[in-house]
Coordinates of C-alpha atoms and ligand atoms in Angstrom, one line a residue:
X1 CA -165.9 87.7 172.6
X2 CA -165.9 90.1 169.7
X3 CA -169.5 90.7 168.5
X4 CA -172.4 90.4 170.9
X5 CA -175.1 89.5 168.3
X6 CA -177.1 86.2 168.1
X7 CA -173.9 84.1 167.9
X8 CA -171.5 86.1 170.0
X9 CA -173.8 86.8 172.9
X10 CA -175.1 83.3 173.1
X11 CA -171.5 81.9 173.0
X12 CA -170.3 84.5 175.6
X13 CA -173.1 83.6 177.9
X14 CA -172.5 79.9 177.4
X15 CA -168.8 80.2 178.0
X16 CA -169.4 82.2 181.2
X17 CA -171.9 79.7 182.4
X18 CA -169.3 76.9 181.9
X19 CA -166.9 78.7 184.2
X20 CA -164.9 81.1 182.1
X21 CA -164.5 84.9 182.6
X22 CA -165.7 86.5 179.5
X23 CA -165.6 90.1 178.2
X24 CA -168.1 90.8 175.4
X25 CA -166.9 93.5 173.0
X26 CA -169.1 95.3 170.6
X27 CA -169.0 98.4 168.6
X28 CA -172.7 99.1 169.0
X29 CA -173.1 101.5 172.0
X30 CA -176.8 101.0 172.2
X31 CA -176.4 97.2 172.3
X32 CA -173.8 97.5 175.1
X33 CA -176.1 99.9 177.1
X34 CA -178.9 97.3 177.0
X35 CA -176.6 94.4 177.8
X36 CA -175.1 96.2 180.8
X37 CA -178.7 96.5 182.2
X38 CA -178.8 92.7 182.0
X39 CA -181.2 92.7 179.0
X40 CA -180.8 90.9 175.6
X41 CA -181.1 93.3 172.7
X42 CA -182.9 90.7 170.5
X43 CA -185.4 87.9 171.0
X44 CA -183.8 84.6 172.0
X45 CA -185.7 82.3 174.4
X46 CA -183.8 81.5 177.6
X47 CA -180.9 83.8 177.0
X48 CA -181.8 86.7 179.3
X49 CA -182.0 84.5 182.5
X50 CA -178.5 83.1 181.8
X51 CA -177.1 86.5 180.9
X52 CA -178.3 88.0 184.2
X53 CA -177.0 85.1 186.2
X54 CA -173.5 85.4 184.7
X55 CA -173.4 89.2 184.9
X56 CA -174.4 89.0 188.6
X57 CA -171.8 86.3 189.1
X58 CA -169.2 88.7 187.6
X59 CA -168.1 86.1 185.0
X60 CA -169.5 88.3 182.1
X61 CA -168.8 92.0 181.5
X62 CA -169.1 94.2 178.4
X63 CA -166.9 96.8 176.8
X64 CA -166.5 98.8 173.7
X65 CA -162.8 98.8 173.9
X66 CA -161.0 96.2 171.7
X67 CA -157.7 96.8 173.4
X68 CA -159.1 95.9 176.9
X69 CA -160.6 92.7 175.5
X70 CA -157.4 91.6 173.8
X71 CA -155.0 92.6 176.7
X72 CA -157.1 90.7 179.3
X73 CA -157.9 87.5 177.4
X74 CA -155.8 84.6 176.4
X75 CA -158.5 83.5 173.9
X76 CA -160.3 85.8 171.6
X77 CA -163.5 84.6 169.9
X78 CA -164.5 86.5 166.8
X79 CA -168.3 86.4 166.1
X80 CA -168.9 89.6 164.3
X81 CA -171.2 89.9 161.3
X82 CA -170.2 88.8 157.8
X83 CA -173.2 90.3 155.8
X84 CA -173.4 90.0 152.0
X85 CA -171.8 92.6 149.8
X86 CA -173.7 93.8 146.7
X87 CA -171.8 91.2 144.7
X88 CA -172.9 88.4 147.1
X89 CA -169.4 87.9 148.6
X90 CA -169.2 87.9 152.4
X91 CA -168.1 91.3 153.8
X92 CA -165.1 90.4 155.8
X93 CA -164.3 94.0 157.0
X94 CA -165.5 93.4 160.6
X95 CA -163.5 90.1 160.9
X96 CA -160.4 91.7 159.6
X97 CA -160.8 94.7 161.9
X98 CA -160.8 92.4 164.9
X99 CA -157.7 90.6 163.4
X100 CA -156.0 94.0 163.1
X101 CA -156.8 94.9 166.7
X102 CA -155.6 91.4 167.8
X103 CA -152.3 92.2 165.9
X104 CA -151.9 95.6 167.5
X105 CA -152.7 94.6 171.1
X106 CA -152.0 90.8 171.2
X107 CA -148.4 91.3 172.5
X108 CA -149.5 93.7 175.3
X109 CA -149.7 92.1 178.7
X110 CA -152.5 93.3 181.0
X111 CA -151.5 94.9 184.3
X112 CA -152.7 91.7 186.0
X113 CA -150.5 89.5 183.8
X114 CA -147.5 91.9 184.1
X115 CA -147.8 91.6 187.9
X116 CA -147.9 87.8 187.7
X117 CA -144.9 87.8 185.4
X118 CA -142.9 90.0 187.8
X119 CA -143.8 88.0 190.8
X120 CA -142.9 84.7 189.3
X121 CA -139.8 86.1 187.7
X122 CA -140.4 83.6 184.9
X123 CA -141.2 84.0 181.2
X124 CA -144.9 83.3 181.2
X125 CA -146.4 81.4 178.3
X126 CA -148.3 84.2 176.4
X127 CA -149.9 82.2 173.7
X128 CA -152.9 84.2 172.3
X129 CA -155.5 82.4 170.3
X130 CA -157.8 83.9 167.7
X131 CA -160.9 81.7 167.3
X132 CA -163.1 82.6 164.4
X133 CA -166.8 81.8 164.7
X134 CA -168.0 84.1 162.0
X135 CA -169.0 82.4 158.8
X136 CA -166.3 83.1 156.3
X137 CA -165.1 81.9 152.9
X138 CA -162.4 79.2 152.6
X139 CA -159.0 80.8 152.9
X140 CA -160.1 83.5 155.3
X141 CA -158.1 82.1 158.2
X142 CA -154.9 82.7 156.2
X143 CA -156.1 86.2 155.6
X144 CA -156.7 86.7 159.3
X145 CA -153.1 85.4 160.1
X146 CA -151.6 87.8 157.5
X147 CA -153.6 90.7 158.9
X148 CA -152.5 90.0 162.5
X149 CA -148.9 89.7 161.4
X150 CA -149.1 92.9 159.4
X151 CA -150.4 95.0 162.3
X152 CA -148.3 93.4 165.1
X153 CA -145.5 95.9 166.0
X154 CA -143.5 93.0 167.5
X155 CA -143.8 89.3 166.8
X156 CA -145.8 87.4 169.4
X157 CA -147.0 83.8 169.8
X158 CA -150.4 83.3 168.5
X159 CA -152.6 80.8 166.7
X160 CA -155.7 81.1 164.5
X161 CA -158.5 78.6 164.8
X162 CA -161.6 78.1 162.7
X163 CA -164.5 77.1 164.9
X164 CA -167.7 77.7 162.8
X165 CA -171.0 78.1 164.5
X166 CA -174.1 76.1 163.8
X167 CA -176.6 77.3 166.4
X168 CA -180.2 78.1 165.3
X169 CA -181.9 81.2 166.3
X170 CA -184.8 80.3 168.6
X171 CA -182.9 77.4 170.2
X172 CA -179.5 79.1 170.4
X173 CA -179.0 78.4 174.1
X174 CA -179.8 74.7 173.8
X175 CA -177.6 74.6 170.7
X176 CA -174.7 76.1 172.6
X177 CA -174.8 73.4 175.3
X178 CA -175.8 70.5 173.1
X179 CA -174.6 71.0 169.5
X180 CA -174.5 68.0 167.2
X181 CA -170.8 68.5 167.0
X182 CA -168.1 71.2 167.5
X183 CA -165.8 71.7 164.5
X184 CA -162.3 72.9 165.2
X185 CA -160.0 73.7 162.3
X186 CA -156.3 74.0 163.2
X187 CA -153.6 75.6 161.1
X188 CA -151.4 72.6 161.7
X189 CA -151.2 69.7 164.2
X190 CA -150.5 71.3 167.5
X191 CA -151.1 69.3 170.7
X192 CA -150.9 72.3 173.0
X193 CA -153.6 74.1 171.1
X194 CA -155.6 71.0 170.7
X195 CA -155.6 70.6 174.5
X196 CA -156.6 74.2 175.1
X197 CA -159.5 73.7 172.6
X198 CA -160.5 70.5 174.4
X199 CA -160.5 72.3 177.7
X200 CA -162.7 75.1 176.5
X201 CA -165.3 72.6 175.2
X202 CA -164.8 70.0 178.0
X203 CA -168.2 70.9 179.7
X204 CA -169.8 70.0 176.4
X205 CA -167.7 67.0 175.4
X206 CA -168.1 65.3 178.8
X207 CA -171.9 65.4 178.0
X208 CA -171.3 63.5 174.8
X209 CA -170.8 66.3 172.3
X210 CA -168.2 65.2 169.7
X211 CA -165.3 67.5 169.1
X212 CA -164.1 67.2 165.5
X213 CA -160.6 68.4 164.7
X214 CA -159.8 69.2 161.1
X215 CA -157.5 71.3 159.0
X216 CA -158.5 74.9 158.9
X217 CA -159.7 75.0 155.3
X218 CA -162.0 72.0 155.8
X219 CA -163.5 73.6 158.8
X220 CA -164.4 76.7 156.8
X221 CA -165.9 74.6 154.0
X222 CA -167.9 72.4 156.5
X223 CA -169.8 75.5 157.6
X224 CA -170.8 76.6 154.1
X225 CA -171.5 73.1 153.0
X226 CA -173.9 72.5 155.9
X227 CA -175.9 75.5 155.1
X228 CA -175.9 74.8 151.4
X229 CA -177.2 71.3 152.0
X230 CA -180.0 72.5 154.3
X231 CA -181.0 75.1 151.7
X232 CA -181.0 72.3 149.1
X233 CA -183.4 70.2 151.1
X234 CA -185.8 73.2 151.5
X235 CA -185.7 74.0 147.8
X236 CA -186.2 70.3 147.0
X237 CA -189.3 70.0 149.1
X238 CA -190.7 73.3 147.8
X239 CA -190.1 72.2 144.2
X240 CA -191.9 68.9 145.1
X241 CA -194.7 70.8 146.8
X242 CA -195.3 72.9 143.6
X243 CA -195.5 69.6 141.7
X244 CA -197.9 68.1 144.3
X245 CA -200.3 71.0 143.6
X246 CA -200.4 69.9 139.9
X247 CA -200.5 66.2 140.7
X248 CA -203.2 66.4 143.3
X249 CA -201.0 65.1 146.1
X250 CA -200.4 66.4 149.6
X251 CA -196.7 67.4 150.3
X252 CA -197.2 67.0 154.1
X253 CA -198.0 63.3 153.5
X254 CA -195.2 63.0 150.9
X255 CA -192.6 64.6 153.2
X256 CA -193.6 62.3 156.1
X257 CA -193.4 59.3 153.8
X258 CA -189.9 60.1 152.5
X259 CA -188.7 61.4 155.8
X260 CA -189.3 58.0 157.5
X261 CA -186.5 56.6 155.3
X262 CA -183.5 56.7 157.7
X263 CA -181.2 57.6 154.8
X264 CA -183.3 60.8 154.3
X265 CA -184.6 61.9 157.7
X266 CA -187.4 64.3 158.5
X267 CA -185.6 67.6 159.1
X268 CA -185.8 70.5 156.7
X269 CA -188.5 68.9 154.7
X270 CA -191.3 71.4 155.4
X271 CA -192.7 73.0 152.3
X272 CA -193.4 76.7 152.6
X273 CA -192.5 80.1 151.3
X274 CA -188.8 79.4 151.1
X275 CA -185.8 79.8 153.3
X276 CA -184.6 83.2 154.7
X277 CA -182.7 84.5 157.7
X278 CA -179.3 85.7 158.3
X279 CA -177.5 82.5 157.2
X280 CA -178.9 80.3 154.5
X281 CA -179.4 82.8 151.7
X282 CA -176.2 84.7 152.2
X283 CA -174.1 81.6 152.8
X284 CA -175.5 79.9 149.7
X285 CA -174.8 83.0 147.6
X286 CA -171.4 83.3 149.0
X287 CA -170.5 79.7 148.3
X288 CA -171.6 80.1 144.7
X289 CA -169.3 83.2 144.4
X290 CA -166.4 81.4 146.1
X291 CA -166.9 78.6 143.6
X292 CA -166.7 81.0 140.7
X293 CA -163.5 82.5 142.0
X294 CA -161.9 79.1 142.3
X295 CA -163.2 78.0 138.9
X296 CA -166.1 75.8 140.1
X297 CA -169.6 76.2 138.8
X298 CA -172.1 75.2 141.5
X299 CA -174.9 74.3 139.1
X300 CA -177.0 72.5 141.7
X301 CA -176.8 75.4 144.2
X302 CA -177.8 77.9 141.5
X303 CA -181.0 75.9 141.0
X304 CA -181.6 75.8 144.8
X305 CA -181.3 79.6 144.8
X306 CA -183.7 80.0 141.8
X307 CA -186.4 77.8 143.3
X308 CA -186.2 79.8 146.6
X309 CA -186.4 83.1 144.8
X310 CA -189.7 82.1 143.2
X311 CA -191.3 80.4 146.2
X312 CA -192.4 83.5 148.1
X313 CA -193.7 85.3 145.0
X314 CA -195.7 82.2 144.0
X315 CA -197.9 82.8 147.1
X316 CA -198.8 86.3 145.9
X317 CA -199.6 84.8 142.4
X318 CA -202.0 82.4 144.1
X319 CA -203.6 85.2 145.9
X320 CA -204.0 87.2 142.6
X321 CA -205.5 84.2 140.9
X322 CA -207.9 83.7 143.7
X323 CA -209.2 87.2 143.6
X324 CA -209.4 87.2 139.8
X325 CA -211.1 83.9 139.7
X326 CA -214.1 85.5 141.5
X327 CA -214.5 82.7 144.1
X328 CA -214.5 85.2 146.9
X329 CA -217.3 87.5 147.9
X330 CA -215.6 90.6 146.5
X331 CA -214.5 89.6 143.0
X332 CA -212.6 92.5 141.5
X333 CA -208.9 91.7 141.6
X334 CA -206.3 92.4 144.2
X335 CA -205.8 96.1 143.9
X336 CA -207.1 98.1 146.8
X337 CA -207.8 94.9 148.9
X338 CA -206.6 94.5 152.5
X339 CA -204.4 91.6 153.3
X340 CA -203.4 90.7 156.9
X341 CA -200.1 89.0 157.6
X342 CA -199.5 86.6 160.5
X343 CA -195.8 86.4 161.2
X344 CA -192.8 88.4 159.8
X345 CA -189.7 86.8 161.2
X346 CA -188.0 84.3 158.9
X347 CA -189.0 81.5 161.3
X348 CA -190.7 81.2 164.7
X349 CA -189.0 81.9 168.0
X350 CA -186.8 84.7 166.6
X351 CA -187.2 88.4 165.8
X352 CA -184.7 88.2 162.9
X353 CA -186.0 89.7 159.7
X354 CA -182.8 89.4 157.7
X355 CA -183.8 88.0 154.3
X356 CA -187.3 87.0 155.7
X357 CA -189.6 85.8 152.9
X358 CA -192.4 87.8 154.5
X359 CA -190.7 91.0 153.4
X360 CA -190.6 89.9 149.7
X361 CA -194.3 89.0 150.0
X362 CA -195.2 92.4 151.5
X363 CA -193.1 94.3 148.9
X364 CA -194.9 92.5 146.1
X365 CA -198.3 93.2 147.7
X366 CA -197.5 96.8 148.0
X367 CA -196.4 97.0 144.3
X368 CA -199.9 95.6 143.5
X369 CA -201.5 98.4 145.6
X370 CA -202.7 96.1 148.3
X371 CA -203.2 97.5 151.8
X372 CA -201.1 95.4 154.1
X373 CA -201.6 95.0 157.9
X374 CA -199.1 93.0 159.9
X375 CA -198.6 91.3 163.2
X376 CA -195.6 89.3 164.6
X377 CA -195.2 88.1 168.3
X378 CA -191.5 89.2 168.4
X379 CA -190.4 91.1 165.3
X380 CA -192.6 94.2 165.5
X381 CA -189.9 96.7 166.6
X382 CA -187.5 95.5 163.8
X383 CA -190.4 95.4 161.3
X384 CA -191.4 99.0 162.1
X385 CA -187.8 100.1 161.4
X386 CA -187.8 98.4 158.0
X387 CA -191.4 98.9 156.8
X388 CA -192.1 102.3 158.3
X389 CA -195.5 103.6 157.3
X390 CA -196.0 101.4 154.2
X391 CA -198.0 98.9 156.3
X392 CA -200.3 99.1 159.3
X393 CA -199.1 97.4 162.5
X394 CA -201.4 95.6 165.0
X395 CA -200.7 94.2 168.4
X396 CA -202.3 90.8 168.2
X397 CA -203.2 88.2 165.7
X398 CA -206.9 88.8 165.7
X399 CA -206.9 92.6 165.6
X400 CA -204.7 92.5 162.5
X401 CA -207.6 90.8 160.7
X402 CA -209.7 93.9 160.9
X403 CA -211.6 94.2 157.6
X404 CA -209.1 92.0 155.8
X405 CA -210.0 90.3 152.6
X406 CA -207.4 87.6 153.0
X407 CA -204.9 86.3 155.6
X408 CA -201.4 85.2 154.7
X409 CA -199.5 83.1 157.2
X410 CA -195.7 83.8 156.8
X411 CA -194.2 82.4 160.0
X412 CA -195.0 79.2 161.9
X413 CA -195.4 80.7 165.3
X414 CA -197.2 78.3 167.7
X415 CA -199.9 80.8 168.7
X416 CA -201.2 80.8 165.1
X417 CA -201.7 77.1 164.9
X418 CA -205.1 76.7 166.6
X419 CA -207.1 79.8 165.8
X420 CA -210.7 80.7 166.8
X421 CA -212.2 80.7 163.3
X422 CA -215.5 82.3 164.4
X423 CA -213.6 85.2 165.9
X424 CA -211.6 85.5 162.6
X425 CA -214.8 85.6 160.6
X426 CA -216.2 88.3 162.7
X427 CA -213.1 90.4 162.0
X428 CA -212.5 89.7 158.3
X429 CA -214.4 91.1 155.3
X430 CA -213.7 88.0 153.3
X431 CA -212.6 84.5 154.3
X432 CA -209.5 83.5 152.5
X433 CA -206.4 82.0 154.1
X434 CA -203.2 81.5 152.3
X435 CA -201.1 79.4 154.6
X436 CA -197.4 79.8 153.6
X437 CA -196.3 77.4 156.4
X438 CA -199.0 74.6 156.1
X439 CA -199.7 75.4 159.8
X440 CA -203.5 74.9 159.7
X441 CA -205.7 71.9 159.0
X442 CA -207.3 72.5 155.6
X443 CA -210.4 70.6 156.4
X444 CA -210.9 72.5 159.6
X445 CA -210.4 75.9 157.9
X446 CA -212.8 74.8 155.1
X447 CA -215.3 73.5 157.7
X448 CA -215.3 77.0 159.2
X449 CA -216.2 78.6 156.0
X450 CA -212.7 79.7 154.8
X451 CA -211.3 79.3 151.4
X452 CA -208.0 77.7 152.3
X453 CA -204.8 77.2 150.3
X454 CA -201.6 75.9 151.7
X455 CA -198.3 75.0 149.9
X456 CA -198.4 71.7 147.9
X457 CA -201.6 70.5 149.4
X458 CA -203.4 69.2 146.3
Ligands
NAD1 P1 -175.2 89.9 164.4 O1 -175.3 90.9 163.4 O2 -176.4 89.6 165.3 O3 -174.0 90.3 165.4 C1 -172.8 90.8 165.0 C2 -172.3 91.8 166.1 O4 -171.0 92.1 165.8 C3 -173.1 93.1 166.1 O5 -173.6 93.3 167.5 C4 -172.1 94.1 165.7 O6 -172.4 95.4 166.4 C5 -170.8 93.5 166.2 N1 -169.6 94.0 165.5 C6 -169.4 94.4 164.3 N2 -168.1 94.8 164.1 C7 -167.5 94.7 165.3 C8 -166.2 94.9 165.7 N3 -165.2 95.3 164.9 N4 -165.9 94.6 167.0 C9 -166.8 94.2 167.8 N5 -168.1 93.9 167.5 C10 -168.4 94.2 166.2 O7 -174.7 88.6 163.7 P2 -174.9 87.1 164.1 O8 -176.2 86.6 163.6 O9 -174.5 86.9 165.5 O10 -173.8 86.4 163.1 C11 -172.4 86.5 163.4 C12 -171.7 85.6 162.5 O11 -172.0 84.2 162.8 C13 -171.9 85.7 161.0 O12 -170.8 85.5 160.3 C14 -173.0 84.7 160.8 O13 -173.0 84.3 159.4 C15 -172.6 83.6 161.7 N6 -173.7 82.7 162.1 C16 -174.9 83.2 162.4 C17 -175.9 82.4 162.9 C18 -177.3 82.9 163.3 O14 -178.2 82.1 163.4 N7 -177.5 84.2 163.4 C19 -175.7 81.0 163.0 C20 -174.4 80.5 162.7 C21 -173.4 81.4 162.2

């Protein structure tokens, strides 16, 4: 498994748990040090227990050496990062680096296999498979093949497979064992390869998980299309929420009403401060760029992007309006005020801050000379590395309210959903809640003396 991040480590642990011997390869020495101690270098519920179990069971080891990984394995998974470049295209350098190493070492037999070959006196089948899990633009698998061929000193028997990943941070372990489907894109019809892929995923398919075989390009498009569609739903509901504020309707009730239509469904219809994280924004941007390159203008997706960009900032505008309006006890504008933030990660149950809307809100507040104090149950170490001394960090969700004029809720962590309002009032200087996740009950907040505003709630 190349790449031991959210996707790679979860998949490595899952594959070890389902009976395979797995070597996790990563270039990050610190990450490997933590992993070798049996700890997970990021927050992902349930992963640590399974990691320790499989390390103890000697099914899972870690190494920094690409050659070791490729020599010993028949199957190489690539789950390295594909972060956005400045021009919004996906940075494929890590994926192509793995392809290059695969080309260089793919024909080398490990000592173990050399021994087996000698003993049997037969030509052993040495098919090596490169399975790409990283999210990549359509056409990348061909680029992977060319890179492997370019760096292979001798020809060897290999196949490239596109096997995009759909797990969600926060429920990654569950998503490994029970995904809605496994997409497997093959270069061409190949029964032997198909059988190997079926064997890898047998522990899942025998529990009812559908394996969907496609051509390799379609598999690549399915990944981007899924994320673009989810992003579209979020921008749709946010746009509608903004309208509900003008129309005096409640988006929570509207979303429930439309979600009950089976053709629509309830998922991804929660209005808030917009989508973030390591996937949706970058994959949407990347798909728009790929479209451009191939002569296609994704008009709809550009609108999805624009709505999302505005959504976090709208919250700060509401706060400004509230302070200017003079409804609050201190009526002199936002400058110099103290704002507390509950939640920094882009969603609950993860410590991932990549493209988190909270960061845009904080940056905007800092521009307006607001004093910002923050708390998150999981993302504090990462937040400290990003925000440095520009904000104050607190270690629980009540202490962060210390002399705050307003509270902004940026992440829907469970622990924020039923607060002790009396305790909050004792801590805060003024009583304003801006609920970016519609987590609290407006009537309850108001009944406890708070000025409350959610997103799209009349
Ligand atoms: P990540 O940044 O958490 O992990 C990537 C890992 O790859 C890092 O540990 C990094 O050190 C390592 N790496 C980089 N270059 C390497 C190399 N040459 N050899 C070995 N290791 C190397 O990223 P992630 O969130 O796990 O995402 C990985 C891929 O999966 C991305 O393409 C992403 O878009 C996609 N994806 C992510 C999620 C998610 O929820 N995070 C979901 C689906 C798909």
